């Protein structure tokens, strides 16, 4: 049995988490695995009830589960709160408290979506990039930090151990993919980046089968839209990874398609990369694919259910192939569907593929 803490959060978070749970329940049945769900508050919806975006009780529930599944946090309602009470603060606290130092954000092209990106088909075709973003260090957490009337300041700092472990994650992932790692930094200007580069080179000595190159972050931003196919695994610091992963979202055509996994040595959290989208919240319009695809990452990285993950990915691709689209990814000629309809289509497709595969095994 796997214990999953659900943190739907704010805005469309609730809707896409519902979709993810529907899919998980089906997978549990088909693959004879029991998932136990425990829903808790986070973000603005926690602030409204508890006066804080993340309570110690909820954190305790997360420590007590196998994985955490999060929807989204934030919204205009809570924008003017002090820094430490904002919904976003809950997410940062959770990442830090659970030690989720490795953030995996894959950006690959679904063939039926090729013409939906702002980038040209021929630039995109065959792109499959895994962004590995350091998530618990760097300028997001460095001390000192603050501002007064005269100045504002943050500190970008990385310890040897922090760089070593994220570099190892990147090399290990590359080993299961196309064996290429690009480390992104700003070593022409920042000492912290010179240090980062030095440590990555050191760690690389243990991975002679992996090709390593280095790129400055400004150039990397350009290269992602110029020729994304050149990348396999891209490893970078917290802030650079935040920015580059949004750019990379355009590879898939919409932020509504991008899943993520945040992994530490003990805990794991899965969440769609998109935000809470308050403008469409509660309207059954949100794209559930990023959340459902995050389920697929969870099956693969936390539960070693690779087959289930693969069937789910194929189901998503097949639904897109058939032309079903939520609003964020629709063009005139498409078959426009709601969040629930898209979820049900993916479930239907999953059932079909599953039945076919079962039959294959049976007849072999
Ligand atoms: C992300 C988000 C967060 C970040 C915010 C909401 C704190 O942009 O997950 O990419 O900056 O890490
Ligand atoms: Mn971001």
Coordinates of C-alpha atoms and ligand atoms in Angstrom, one line a residue, residues 73 88 91-92 95 105 133 135 140 238 242 245-246 271 273, ligand 1:
X73 CA -0.8 27.5 -4.8
X88 CA 4.3 30.5 -2.3
X91 CA 5.7 25.6 -1.3
X92 CA 9.3 26.7 -0.5
X95 CA 10.5 21.7 -0.4
X105 CA 11.0 18.9 -15.2
X133 CA 16.8 22.0 -11.2
X135 CA 15.6 23.1 -5.5
X140 CA 16.1 31.1 -3.0
X238 CA 17.5 27.0 -8.4
X242 CA 13.1 28.2 -12.5
X245 CA 11.9 25.5 -17.2
X246 CA 9.3 28.1 -18.1
X271 CA 3.2 18.5 -9.0
X273 CA 4.5 23.0 -13.2
Ligands
LIG1 C1 7.9 27.1 -9.6 C2 7.3 28.3 -9.1 C3 7.8 28.6 -7.7 C4 9.3 28.8 -7.8 C5 7.2 29.7 -6.9 C6 5.7 29.6 -6.9 C7 7.7 29.8 -5.5 O1 7.6 29.4 -10.0 O2 7.7 26.0 -9.0 O3 8.6 27.1 -10.7 O4 9.8 29.9 -8.0 O5 10.1 27.8 -7.5

